[in-house]
Short mmCIF file of C-alpha atoms and ligand atoms in Angstrom, two decimals:
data_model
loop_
_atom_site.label_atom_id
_atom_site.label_comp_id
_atom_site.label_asym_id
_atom_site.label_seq_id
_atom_site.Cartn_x
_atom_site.Cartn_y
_atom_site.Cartn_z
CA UNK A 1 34.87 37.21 -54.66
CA UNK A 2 34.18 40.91 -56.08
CA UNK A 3 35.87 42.87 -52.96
CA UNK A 4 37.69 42.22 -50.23
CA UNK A 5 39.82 44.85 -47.68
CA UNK A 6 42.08 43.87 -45.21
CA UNK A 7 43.71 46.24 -42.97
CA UNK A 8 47.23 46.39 -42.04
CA UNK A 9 48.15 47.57 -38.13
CA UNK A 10 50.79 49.60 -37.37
CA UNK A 11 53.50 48.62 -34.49
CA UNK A 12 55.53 50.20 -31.93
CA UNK A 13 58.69 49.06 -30.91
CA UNK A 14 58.70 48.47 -26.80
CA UNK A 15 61.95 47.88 -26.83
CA UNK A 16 64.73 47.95 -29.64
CA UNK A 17 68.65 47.20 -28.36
CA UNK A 18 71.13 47.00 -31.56
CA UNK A 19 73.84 44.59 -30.46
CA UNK A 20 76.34 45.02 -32.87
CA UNK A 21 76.73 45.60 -36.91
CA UNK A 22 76.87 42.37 -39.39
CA UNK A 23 79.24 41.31 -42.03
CA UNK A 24 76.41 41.84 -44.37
CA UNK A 25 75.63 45.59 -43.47
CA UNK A 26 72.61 44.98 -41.40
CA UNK A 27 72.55 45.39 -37.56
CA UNK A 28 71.69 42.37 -35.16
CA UNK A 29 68.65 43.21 -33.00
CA UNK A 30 66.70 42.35 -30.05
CA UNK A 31 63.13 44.34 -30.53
CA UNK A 32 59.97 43.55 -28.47
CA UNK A 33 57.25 45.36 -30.93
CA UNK A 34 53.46 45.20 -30.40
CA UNK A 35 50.59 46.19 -33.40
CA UNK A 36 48.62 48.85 -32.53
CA UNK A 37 45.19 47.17 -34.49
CA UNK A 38 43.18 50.65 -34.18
CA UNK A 39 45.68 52.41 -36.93
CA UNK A 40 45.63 50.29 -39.50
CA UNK A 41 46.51 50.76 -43.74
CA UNK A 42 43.50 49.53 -45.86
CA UNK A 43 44.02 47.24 -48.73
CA UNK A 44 41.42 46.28 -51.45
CA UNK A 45 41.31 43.68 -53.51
CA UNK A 46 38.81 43.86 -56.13
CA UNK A 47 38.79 40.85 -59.01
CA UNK A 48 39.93 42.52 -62.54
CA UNK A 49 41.25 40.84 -65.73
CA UNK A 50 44.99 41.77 -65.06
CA UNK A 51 46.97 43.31 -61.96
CA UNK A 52 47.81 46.72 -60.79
CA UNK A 53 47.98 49.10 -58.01
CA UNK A 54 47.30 52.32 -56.88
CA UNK A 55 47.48 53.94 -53.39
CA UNK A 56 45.59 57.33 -52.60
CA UNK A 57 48.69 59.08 -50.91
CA UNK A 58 50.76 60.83 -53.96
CA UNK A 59 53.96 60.47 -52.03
CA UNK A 60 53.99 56.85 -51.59
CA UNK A 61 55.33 55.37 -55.20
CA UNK A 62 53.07 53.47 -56.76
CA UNK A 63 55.15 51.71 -59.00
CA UNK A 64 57.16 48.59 -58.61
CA UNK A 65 58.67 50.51 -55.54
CA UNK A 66 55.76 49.78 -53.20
CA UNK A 67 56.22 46.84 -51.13
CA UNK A 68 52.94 46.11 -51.81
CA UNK A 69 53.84 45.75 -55.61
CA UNK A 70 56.72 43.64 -54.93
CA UNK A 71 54.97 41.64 -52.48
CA UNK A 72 52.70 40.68 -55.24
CA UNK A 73 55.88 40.04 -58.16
CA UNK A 74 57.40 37.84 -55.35
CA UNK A 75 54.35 35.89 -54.59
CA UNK A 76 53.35 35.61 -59.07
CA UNK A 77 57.21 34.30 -59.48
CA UNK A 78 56.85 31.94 -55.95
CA UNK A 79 53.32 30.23 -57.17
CA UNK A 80 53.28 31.25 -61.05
CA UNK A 81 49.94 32.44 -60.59
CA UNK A 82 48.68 35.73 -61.88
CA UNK A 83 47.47 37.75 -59.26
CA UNK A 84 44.76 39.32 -61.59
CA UNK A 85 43.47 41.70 -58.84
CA UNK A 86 43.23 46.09 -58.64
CA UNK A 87 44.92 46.24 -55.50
CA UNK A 88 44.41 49.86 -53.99
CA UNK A 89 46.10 50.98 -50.94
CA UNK A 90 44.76 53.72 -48.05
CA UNK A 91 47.17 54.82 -46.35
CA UNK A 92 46.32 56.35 -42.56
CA UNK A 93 49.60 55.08 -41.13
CA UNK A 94 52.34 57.83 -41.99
CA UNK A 95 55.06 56.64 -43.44
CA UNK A 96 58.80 57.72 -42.65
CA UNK A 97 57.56 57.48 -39.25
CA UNK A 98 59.13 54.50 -37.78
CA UNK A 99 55.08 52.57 -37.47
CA UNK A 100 56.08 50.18 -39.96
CA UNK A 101 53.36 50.90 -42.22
CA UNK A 102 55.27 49.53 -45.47
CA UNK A 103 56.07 46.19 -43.80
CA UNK A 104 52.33 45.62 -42.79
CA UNK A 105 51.00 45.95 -46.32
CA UNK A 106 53.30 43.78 -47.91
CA UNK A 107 52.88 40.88 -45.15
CA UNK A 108 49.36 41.55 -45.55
CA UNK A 109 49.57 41.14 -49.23
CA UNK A 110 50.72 38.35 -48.99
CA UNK A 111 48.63 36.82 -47.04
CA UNK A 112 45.54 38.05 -48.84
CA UNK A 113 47.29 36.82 -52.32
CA UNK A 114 47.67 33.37 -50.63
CA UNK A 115 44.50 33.16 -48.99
CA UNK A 116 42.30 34.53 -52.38
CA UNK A 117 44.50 31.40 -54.25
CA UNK A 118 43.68 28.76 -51.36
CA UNK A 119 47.17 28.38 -49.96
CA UNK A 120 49.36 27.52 -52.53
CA UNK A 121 52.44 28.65 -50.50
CA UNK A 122 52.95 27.38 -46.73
CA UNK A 123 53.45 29.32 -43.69
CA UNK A 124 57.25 28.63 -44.66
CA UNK A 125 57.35 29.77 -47.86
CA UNK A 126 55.46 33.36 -46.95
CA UNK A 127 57.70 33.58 -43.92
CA UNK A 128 60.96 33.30 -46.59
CA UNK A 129 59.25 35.61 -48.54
CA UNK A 130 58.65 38.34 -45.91
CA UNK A 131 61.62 38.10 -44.99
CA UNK A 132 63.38 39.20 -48.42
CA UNK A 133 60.59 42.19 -48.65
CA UNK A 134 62.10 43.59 -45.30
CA UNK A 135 63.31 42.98 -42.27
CA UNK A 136 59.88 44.13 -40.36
CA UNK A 137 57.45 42.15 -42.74
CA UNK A 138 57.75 38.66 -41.08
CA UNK A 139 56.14 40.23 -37.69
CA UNK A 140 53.23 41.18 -39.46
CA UNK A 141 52.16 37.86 -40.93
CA UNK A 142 51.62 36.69 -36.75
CA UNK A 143 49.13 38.51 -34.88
CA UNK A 144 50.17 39.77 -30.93
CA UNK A 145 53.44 40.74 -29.92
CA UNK A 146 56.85 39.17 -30.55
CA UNK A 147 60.79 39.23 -29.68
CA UNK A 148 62.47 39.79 -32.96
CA UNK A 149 65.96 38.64 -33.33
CA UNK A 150 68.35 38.61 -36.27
CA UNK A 151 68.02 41.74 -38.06
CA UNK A 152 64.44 41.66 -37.07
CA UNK A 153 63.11 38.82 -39.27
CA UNK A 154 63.27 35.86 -36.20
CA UNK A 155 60.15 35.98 -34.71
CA UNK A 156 59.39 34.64 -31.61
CA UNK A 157 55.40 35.62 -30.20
CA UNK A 158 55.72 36.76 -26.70
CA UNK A 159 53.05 37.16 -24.52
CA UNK A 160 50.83 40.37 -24.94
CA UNK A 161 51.46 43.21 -22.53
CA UNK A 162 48.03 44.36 -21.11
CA UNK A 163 47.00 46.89 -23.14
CA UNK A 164 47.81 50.59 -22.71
CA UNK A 165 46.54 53.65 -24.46
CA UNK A 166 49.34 55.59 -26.16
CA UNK A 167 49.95 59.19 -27.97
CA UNK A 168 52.01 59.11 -31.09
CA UNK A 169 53.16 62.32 -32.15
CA UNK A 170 55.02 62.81 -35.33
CA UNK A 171 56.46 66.13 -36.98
CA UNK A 172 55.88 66.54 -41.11
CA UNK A 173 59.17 65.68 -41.62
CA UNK A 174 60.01 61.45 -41.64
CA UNK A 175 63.46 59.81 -41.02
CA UNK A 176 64.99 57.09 -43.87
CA UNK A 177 65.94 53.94 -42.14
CA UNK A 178 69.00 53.16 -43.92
CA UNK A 179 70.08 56.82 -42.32
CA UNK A 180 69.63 55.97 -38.58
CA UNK A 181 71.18 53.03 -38.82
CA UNK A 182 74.21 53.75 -40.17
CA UNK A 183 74.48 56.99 -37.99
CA UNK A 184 74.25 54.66 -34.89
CA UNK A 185 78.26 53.65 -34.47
CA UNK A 186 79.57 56.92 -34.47
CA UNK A 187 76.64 58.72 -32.75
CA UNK A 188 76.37 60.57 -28.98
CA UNK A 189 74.27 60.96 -26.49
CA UNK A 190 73.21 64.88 -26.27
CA UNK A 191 73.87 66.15 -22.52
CA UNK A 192 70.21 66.13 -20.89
CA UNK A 193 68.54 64.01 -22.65
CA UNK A 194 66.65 61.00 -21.26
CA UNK A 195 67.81 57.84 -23.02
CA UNK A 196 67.88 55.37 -20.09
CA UNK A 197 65.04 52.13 -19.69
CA UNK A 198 61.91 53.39 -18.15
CA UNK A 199 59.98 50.85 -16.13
CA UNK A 200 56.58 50.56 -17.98
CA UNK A 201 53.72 47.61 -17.13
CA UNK A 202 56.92 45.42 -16.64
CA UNK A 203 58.99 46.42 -19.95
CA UNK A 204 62.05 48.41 -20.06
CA UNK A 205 61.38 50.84 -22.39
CA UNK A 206 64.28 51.47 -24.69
CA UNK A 207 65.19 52.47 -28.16
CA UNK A 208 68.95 52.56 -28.99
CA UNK A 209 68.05 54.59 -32.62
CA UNK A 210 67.34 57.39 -30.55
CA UNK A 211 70.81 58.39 -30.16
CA UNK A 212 71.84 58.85 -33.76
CA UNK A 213 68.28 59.69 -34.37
CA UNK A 214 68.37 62.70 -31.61
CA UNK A 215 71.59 63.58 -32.62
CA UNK A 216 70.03 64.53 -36.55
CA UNK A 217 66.93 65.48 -35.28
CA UNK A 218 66.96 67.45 -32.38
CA UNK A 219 63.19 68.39 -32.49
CA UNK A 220 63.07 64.67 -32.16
CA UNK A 221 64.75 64.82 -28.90
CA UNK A 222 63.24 68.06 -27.72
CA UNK A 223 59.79 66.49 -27.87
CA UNK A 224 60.66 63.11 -26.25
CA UNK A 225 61.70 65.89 -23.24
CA UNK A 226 58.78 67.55 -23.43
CA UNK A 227 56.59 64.53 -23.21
CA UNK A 228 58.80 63.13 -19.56
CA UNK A 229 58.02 66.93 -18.11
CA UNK A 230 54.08 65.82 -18.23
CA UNK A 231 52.45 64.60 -15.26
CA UNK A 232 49.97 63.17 -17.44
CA UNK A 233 52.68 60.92 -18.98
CA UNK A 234 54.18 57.94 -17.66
CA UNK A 235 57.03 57.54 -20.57
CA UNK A 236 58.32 58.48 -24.11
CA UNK A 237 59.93 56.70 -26.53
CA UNK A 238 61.14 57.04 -29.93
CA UNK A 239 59.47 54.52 -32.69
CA UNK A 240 61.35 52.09 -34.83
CA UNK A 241 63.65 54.75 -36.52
CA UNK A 242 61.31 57.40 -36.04
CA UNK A 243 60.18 60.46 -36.78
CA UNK A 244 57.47 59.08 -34.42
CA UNK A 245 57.52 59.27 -30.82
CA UNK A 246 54.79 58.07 -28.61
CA UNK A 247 54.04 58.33 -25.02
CA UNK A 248 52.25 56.17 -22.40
CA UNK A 249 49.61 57.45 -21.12
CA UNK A 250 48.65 58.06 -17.14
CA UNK A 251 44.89 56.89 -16.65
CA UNK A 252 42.83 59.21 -17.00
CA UNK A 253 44.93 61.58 -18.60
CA UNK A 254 43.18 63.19 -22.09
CA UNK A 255 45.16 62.72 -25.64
CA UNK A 256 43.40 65.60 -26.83
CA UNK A 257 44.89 68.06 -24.19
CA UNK A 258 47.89 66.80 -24.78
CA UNK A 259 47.82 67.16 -28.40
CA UNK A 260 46.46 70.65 -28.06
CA UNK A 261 49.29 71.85 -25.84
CA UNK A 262 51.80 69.94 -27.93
CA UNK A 263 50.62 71.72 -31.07
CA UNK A 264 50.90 75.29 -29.29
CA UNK A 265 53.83 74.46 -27.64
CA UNK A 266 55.86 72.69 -30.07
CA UNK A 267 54.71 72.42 -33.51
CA UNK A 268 51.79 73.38 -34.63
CA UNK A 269 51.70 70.78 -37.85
CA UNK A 270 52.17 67.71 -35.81
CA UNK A 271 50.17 64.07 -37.06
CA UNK A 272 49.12 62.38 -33.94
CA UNK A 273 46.85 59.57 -33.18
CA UNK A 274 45.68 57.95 -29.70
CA UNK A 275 44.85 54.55 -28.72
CA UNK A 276 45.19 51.13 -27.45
CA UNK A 277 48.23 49.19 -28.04
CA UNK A 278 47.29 45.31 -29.45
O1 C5P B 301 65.07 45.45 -43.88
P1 C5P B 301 64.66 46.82 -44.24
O2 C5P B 301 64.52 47.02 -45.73
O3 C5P B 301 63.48 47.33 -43.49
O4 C5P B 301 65.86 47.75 -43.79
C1 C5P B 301 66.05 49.04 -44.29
C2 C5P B 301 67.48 49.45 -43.99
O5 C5P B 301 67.67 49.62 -42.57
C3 C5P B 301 68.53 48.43 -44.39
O6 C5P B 301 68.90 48.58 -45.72
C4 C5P B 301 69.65 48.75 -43.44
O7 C5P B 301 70.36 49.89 -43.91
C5 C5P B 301 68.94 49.17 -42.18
N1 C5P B 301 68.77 48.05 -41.23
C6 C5P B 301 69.87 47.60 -40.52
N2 C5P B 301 69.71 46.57 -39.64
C7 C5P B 301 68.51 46.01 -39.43
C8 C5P B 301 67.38 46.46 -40.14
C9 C5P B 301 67.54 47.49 -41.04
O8 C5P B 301 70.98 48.11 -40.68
N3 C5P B 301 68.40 45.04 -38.55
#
């Protein structure tokens, strides 16, 4: 082997209830979250005489922070192989945005790492492993959707909702994890805001982040508002822990007039991106 890429999707989160916090600081969670395969990290692995990294975004560490890097430490110390590879990382999916780009590179490094080495650690092992890297990273090692329970690292697939093309729309600024979470307790609701299930192809909609999320970010919750006016769109929905939100799309409505009016309307410097959901 001289090259290989694999690409890492991105997910939304369909549904995402918090039922309670843990003893060990962590919340328990019920999340239904599909991959969105059409925005997707890259990750090359080209054959070298020792390991290392490097990722062309300058604001995503590149040291032993990455989850790729310590996806790789976890899998040399798991096998005791050397995982003499230049492992370089292009990022498309934002990060800070709730898409959980981070999680998908290290589940896909370590599946690349196990599959370049012929499978020296079972489905078991890489599942453990995920699992330490972060609660999201387990998901990605399955394709399709899945039911995540625990603090998000029980996977169970569930069946595939047909797919349907979304917006995502995401201001410059991102939202830490760690900060929405511990927000969530103590947050409120703000008056005229839209935070009940909406009926989608089936799914209840639903995202209880977005009320300490809103709360910090009112942008955040200005936009989600925006997006319900539309007749073009059916619903809107924060991601994960944000600063994403995306929208389900009417058919036949056009992303690209939606962006446009978003961008006039709203914020002229926001990232979005329209497609199928997996
Ligand atoms: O597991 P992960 O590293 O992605 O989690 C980041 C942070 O998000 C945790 O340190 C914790 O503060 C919060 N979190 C949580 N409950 C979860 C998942 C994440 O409180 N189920």
């Amino acid at each position: 082997m001289n090259s290989f890429t694999l690409h890492a999707p991105a997910k939304i989160n369909l549904s995402l209830r918090i039922l309670g916090k843990r003893d060990d600081g962590f919340h328990e969670l019920d999340t239904l979250m599909v991959k969105l395969p059409g925005l997707a990290d890259e990750i090359q692995f080209d054959a070298s005489h020792e390991f290392s990294f490097g990722c062309d975004d300058p604001s995503v560490p590149s040291d032993e922070h990455n989850l790729v890097v310590k996806a790789v430490r976890q899998f040399q110390e798991a096998t005791g192989l050397p995982a003499n590879y230049r492992i370089t990382l292009r990022k498309i999916i934002p990060h800070g945005a709730g898409l959980g780009g981070g999680s998908s590179d290290a589940a896909s490094t370590l599946l690349g790492l196990n599959r370049l080495h012929g499978s020296p650690l079972a489905k078991q092992e890489i599942q453990e492993i995920a699992a330490s890297l972060g609660s999201d990273v387990p998901f990605f090692l399955l394709p399709g959707a899945a039911r995540c329970t625990g603090r998000g690292e029980k996977i169970t697939a569930a069946p595939s909702p047909e797919p349907f093309r979304i917006l995502l729309l995401k201001p410059a600024f991102g939202v830490p994890t760690p900060d929405a979470y511990r927000r969530w307790i103590q947050s409120q609701e703000i008056p005229g805001i839209h935070y009940a299930p909406q009926e989608f192809a089936g799914i209840q909609l639903t995202n209880d982040l977005e009320r300490p999320v809103f709360e910090k970010h009112r942008f955040l919750a200005e936009l989600k508002q925006w997006l319900l006016t539309r007749d073009d769109i059916a619903a809107a929905l924060l991601c994960g822990s944000g600063s994403t939100i995306f929208a389900a799309l009417r058919n036949g409505s056009d992303p690209k007039q939606i962006t446009k009016a978003a961008q006039h309307e709203l914020d002229p410097g926001l990232w979005t991106w329209s497609g199928l959901t997996g």
